Amino acid sequence: MSGPIVEVIILPTPDDVGRVAAATIASVVVAEPTAVIGLATGSSPQCIYTDLHRRVSAGEIDFARARGFALDEYVGIPLEHPESYASVITRDVVEPLGFSPSRVRVPDGRAADIESAAKEYDGAIRAAGGIDVQILGIGANGHIGFNEPTSSFASRTRIKTLAPSTREANARFFDSLDEVPTHCMTQGLGTILEAGRLVLVAQGSAKAAAVAAAVEGPLSAFVPGSALQLHAHATVVVDEEAAAGLLLADHYRYTYASKPEWQRLS
Ligand code: GLP
């Protein structure tokens, strides 16, 4: 375990990113089988779920007693829509990893009273004892969850308008841009910062600028990912392409290579 820093781990390939990030999640669940995991959607964390699935199949870990809270959900599409985050979390996480469905929650983007539903979601996280480890990706504009630029570091779960660039980025999951919802419900940056541990993964050159701004840039609501710098135990696992904008890349490589074996997870 490292001290209160943002630890940056640079690895050769997206598969390596998945393996090392998954090792962190696995270590939490092995130590505490009822652990509460913060679940992210999007392409970035798929490598984590793939590696966790391998570990579940090998009998190394069991998620049956773990709990899960999704980071975010669209507002304005039906629950059964294949791209609702409720559907995605069921398909990509709950079923392959063997979570008990009743122990995993996704924000209710269909609630008639969206503000109460958002408040209730934060309350449910607290009632579960808080999130032990939160999985995160990062948007090319620096968003985490769906906290778009200028989200307050103190923000709680709430409804947000999606940035046009986020809708365009997510249009690949829908038949057309018009079908991408304009709103979402997302855990706030303040909510995310309450998790015991944060693990952010990014792959590919499209994320290089966002990763550099989040890790090495000033704390700024303009780059929501920079909120990581306020957390006592955040780990950023990136491939070489996503690391391309980091000024201190050699320092992070040296630090990771020098890590004693007992601190290293694989
Ligand atoms: C999405 C999600 C985020 C995700 C980010 C990057 O829209 N709401 O949780 O981290 O944008 O997505 P991707 O990993 O697909 O690049």
mmCIF file of C-alpha atoms in Angstrom, residues 36-169:
data_model
loop_
_atom_site.group_PDB
_atom_site.id
_atom_site.type_symbol
_atom_site.label_atom_id
_atom_site.label_comp_id
_atom_site.label_asym_id
_atom_site.label_seq_id
_atom_site.Cartn_x
_atom_site.Cartn_y
_atom_site.Cartn_z
ATOM 1 C CA VAL A 36 -18.916 -2.744 -1.413
ATOM 2 C CA ILE A 37 -17.655 -2.147 -4.954
ATOM 3 C CA GLY A 38 -18.328 1.006 -6.973
ATOM 4 C CA LEU A 39 -19.013 -0.119 -10.526
ATOM 5 C CA ALA A 40 -18.248 1.864 -13.669
ATOM 6 C CA THR A 41 -19.558 1.311 -17.178
ATOM 7 C CA GLY A 42 -17.981 2.349 -20.486
ATOM 8 C CA SER A 43 -15.196 0.659 -22.432
ATOM 9 C CA SER A 44 -12.320 1.426 -20.039
ATOM 10 C CA PRO A 45 -13.232 -0.916 -17.154
ATOM 11 C CA GLN A 46 -14.125 -3.865 -19.410
ATOM 12 C CA CYS A 47 -10.554 -5.132 -19.074
ATOM 13 C CA ILE A 48 -11.036 -5.210 -15.295
ATOM 14 C CA TYR A 49 -14.256 -7.215 -15.532
ATOM 15 C CA THR A 50 -12.638 -9.635 -18.006
ATOM 16 C CA ASP A 51 -9.770 -10.290 -15.607
ATOM 17 C CA LEU A 52 -12.085 -10.562 -12.600
ATOM 18 C CA HIS A 53 -14.144 -13.102 -14.546
ATOM 19 C CA ARG A 54 -10.981 -15.145 -15.092
ATOM 20 C CA ARG A 55 -10.312 -15.050 -11.338
ATOM 21 C CA VAL A 56 -13.907 -16.044 -10.534
ATOM 22 C CA SER A 57 -13.690 -18.993 -12.972
ATOM 23 C CA ALA A 58 -10.402 -20.049 -11.381
ATOM 24 C CA GLY A 59 -12.083 -20.028 -7.954
ATOM 25 C CA GLU A 60 -9.825 -17.239 -6.648
ATOM 26 C CA ILE A 61 -12.674 -14.907 -5.702
ATOM 27 C CA ASP A 62 -16.398 -14.977 -5.138
ATOM 28 C CA PHE A 63 -18.672 -11.945 -5.481
ATOM 29 C CA ALA A 64 -21.841 -13.646 -4.178
ATOM 30 C CA ARG A 65 -21.756 -11.720 -0.892
ATOM 31 C CA ALA A 66 -20.220 -8.510 -2.236
ATOM 32 C CA ARG A 67 -22.363 -5.427 -2.855
ATOM 33 C CA GLY A 68 -22.245 -3.060 -5.798
ATOM 34 C CA PHE A 69 -23.282 0.512 -6.559
ATOM 35 C CA ALA A 70 -23.105 1.782 -10.128
ATOM 36 C CA LEU A 71 -21.608 5.200 -10.707
ATOM 37 C CA ASP A 72 -24.273 6.525 -12.989
ATOM 38 C CA GLU A 73 -27.297 5.930 -15.210
ATOM 39 C CA TYR A 74 -28.991 7.637 -18.127
ATOM 40 C CA VAL A 75 -32.184 9.572 -17.566
ATOM 41 C CA GLY A 76 -34.774 9.146 -20.298
ATOM 42 C CA ILE A 77 -34.374 5.573 -21.536
ATOM 43 C CA PRO A 78 -36.333 2.554 -20.333
ATOM 44 C CA LEU A 79 -34.813 0.136 -17.831
ATOM 45 C CA GLU A 80 -34.969 -2.668 -20.412
ATOM 46 C CA HIS A 81 -33.063 -0.674 -23.037
ATOM 47 C CA PRO A 82 -29.885 -2.683 -23.790
ATOM 48 C CA GLU A 83 -27.773 0.431 -23.213
ATOM 49 C CA SER A 84 -29.350 1.535 -19.944
ATOM 50 C CA TYR A 85 -26.554 1.236 -17.390
ATOM 51 C CA ALA A 86 -28.831 -1.108 -15.422
ATOM 52 C CA SER A 87 -28.749 -3.467 -18.431
ATOM 53 C CA VAL A 88 -25.022 -2.976 -18.975
ATOM 54 C CA ILE A 89 -24.175 -3.637 -15.320
ATOM 55 C CA THR A 90 -26.317 -6.804 -15.341
ATOM 56 C CA ARG A 91 -24.736 -8.045 -18.583
ATOM 57 C CA ASP A 92 -21.104 -7.059 -17.982
ATOM 58 C CA VAL A 93 -20.755 -7.336 -14.219
ATOM 59 C CA VAL A 94 -23.552 -9.017 -12.259
ATOM 60 C CA GLU A 95 -23.968 -12.098 -14.456
ATOM 61 C CA PRO A 96 -20.349 -12.860 -15.399
ATOM 62 C CA LEU A 97 -18.955 -12.159 -11.925
ATOM 63 C CA GLY A 98 -21.771 -13.837 -10.013
ATOM 64 C CA PHE A 99 -22.941 -10.886 -7.930
ATOM 65 C CA SER A 100 -26.288 -11.480 -6.268
ATOM 66 C CA PRO A 101 -28.623 -9.151 -8.296
ATOM 67 C CA SER A 102 -30.378 -7.916 -5.159
ATOM 68 C CA ARG A 103 -27.039 -6.696 -3.788
ATOM 69 C CA VAL A 104 -26.257 -4.429 -6.747
ATOM 70 C CA ARG A 105 -27.879 -1.043 -7.277
ATOM 71 C CA VAL A 106 -27.917 1.379 -10.185
ATOM 72 C CA PRO A 107 -29.257 4.954 -9.823
ATOM 73 C CA ASP A 108 -32.928 5.099 -10.815
ATOM 74 C CA GLY A 109 -32.914 7.332 -13.870
ATOM 75 C CA ARG A 110 -36.631 6.714 -14.355
ATOM 76 C CA ALA A 111 -37.817 7.948 -10.958
ATOM 77 C CA ALA A 112 -40.729 10.395 -11.031
ATOM 78 C CA ASP A 113 -39.001 12.404 -8.312
ATOM 79 C CA ILE A 114 -35.435 12.374 -9.544
ATOM 80 C CA GLU A 115 -34.062 14.577 -6.761
ATOM 81 C CA SER A 116 -35.397 12.296 -4.025
ATOM 82 C CA ALA A 117 -34.127 9.245 -5.886
ATOM 83 C CA ALA A 118 -30.647 10.793 -6.077
ATOM 84 C CA LYS A 119 -30.668 11.630 -2.380
ATOM 85 C CA GLU A 120 -31.886 8.141 -1.552
ATOM 86 C CA TYR A 121 -29.021 6.651 -3.596
ATOM 87 C CA ASP A 122 -26.397 8.523 -1.584
ATOM 88 C CA GLY A 123 -28.207 7.390 1.579
ATOM 89 C CA ALA A 124 -28.142 3.760 0.414
ATOM 90 C CA ILE A 125 -24.382 3.959 -0.162
ATOM 91 C CA ARG A 126 -23.933 5.328 3.348
ATOM 92 C CA ALA A 127 -26.255 2.689 4.818
ATOM 93 C CA ALA A 128 -24.142 -0.005 3.157
ATOM 94 C CA GLY A 129 -21.152 1.364 5.069
ATOM 95 C CA GLY A 130 -19.743 3.298 2.110
ATOM 96 C CA ILE A 131 -17.967 2.095 -1.013
ATOM 97 C CA ASP A 132 -14.750 0.210 -0.252
ATOM 98 C CA VAL A 133 -13.260 0.488 -3.710
ATOM 99 C CA GLN A 134 -14.565 2.582 -6.601
ATOM 100 C CA ILE A 135 -13.733 1.644 -10.193
ATOM 101 C CA LEU A 136 -13.469 4.668 -12.522
ATOM 102 C CA GLY A 137 -12.817 5.442 -16.165
ATOM 103 C CA ILE A 138 -12.258 8.970 -17.433
ATOM 104 C CA GLY A 139 -13.856 10.826 -20.312
ATOM 105 C CA ALA A 140 -11.712 12.606 -22.912
ATOM 106 C CA ASN A 141 -12.988 15.880 -21.406
ATOM 107 C CA GLY A 142 -11.836 14.814 -17.938
ATOM 108 C CA HIS A 143 -15.217 13.688 -16.592
ATOM 109 C CA ILE A 144 -15.499 10.879 -14.053
ATOM 110 C CA GLY A 145 -18.840 9.162 -13.603
ATOM 111 C CA PHE A 146 -20.915 11.643 -15.574
ATOM 112 C CA ASN A 147 -19.538 14.630 -13.682
ATOM 113 C CA GLU A 148 -18.938 16.926 -16.593
ATOM 114 C CA PRO A 149 -16.508 19.884 -16.482
ATOM 115 C CA THR A 150 -17.387 22.455 -13.792
ATOM 116 C CA SER A 151 -18.985 19.832 -11.531
ATOM 117 C CA SER A 152 -18.391 20.851 -7.928
ATOM 118 C CA PHE A 153 -15.916 18.791 -5.920
ATOM 119 C CA ALA A 154 -18.627 18.792 -3.219
ATOM 120 C CA SER A 155 -21.347 17.454 -5.531
ATOM 121 C CA ARG A 156 -23.585 14.570 -4.500
ATOM 122 C CA THR A 157 -25.587 12.120 -6.612
ATOM 123 C CA ARG A 158 -27.810 14.247 -8.853
ATOM 124 C CA ILE A 159 -29.211 14.773 -12.329
ATOM 125 C CA LYS A 160 -26.808 16.259 -14.878
ATOM 126 C CA THR A 161 -26.945 17.379 -18.494
ATOM 127 C CA LEU A 162 -24.512 15.417 -20.662
ATOM 128 C CA ALA A 163 -21.902 17.448 -22.528
ATOM 129 C CA PRO A 164 -22.385 17.317 -26.315
ATOM 130 C CA SER A 165 -18.936 15.675 -26.626
ATOM 131 C CA THR A 166 -19.979 12.944 -24.145
ATOM 132 C CA ARG A 167 -23.162 12.263 -26.114
ATOM 133 C CA GLU A 168 -21.078 12.015 -29.277
ATOM 134 C CA ALA A 169 -18.580 9.692 -27.597
#
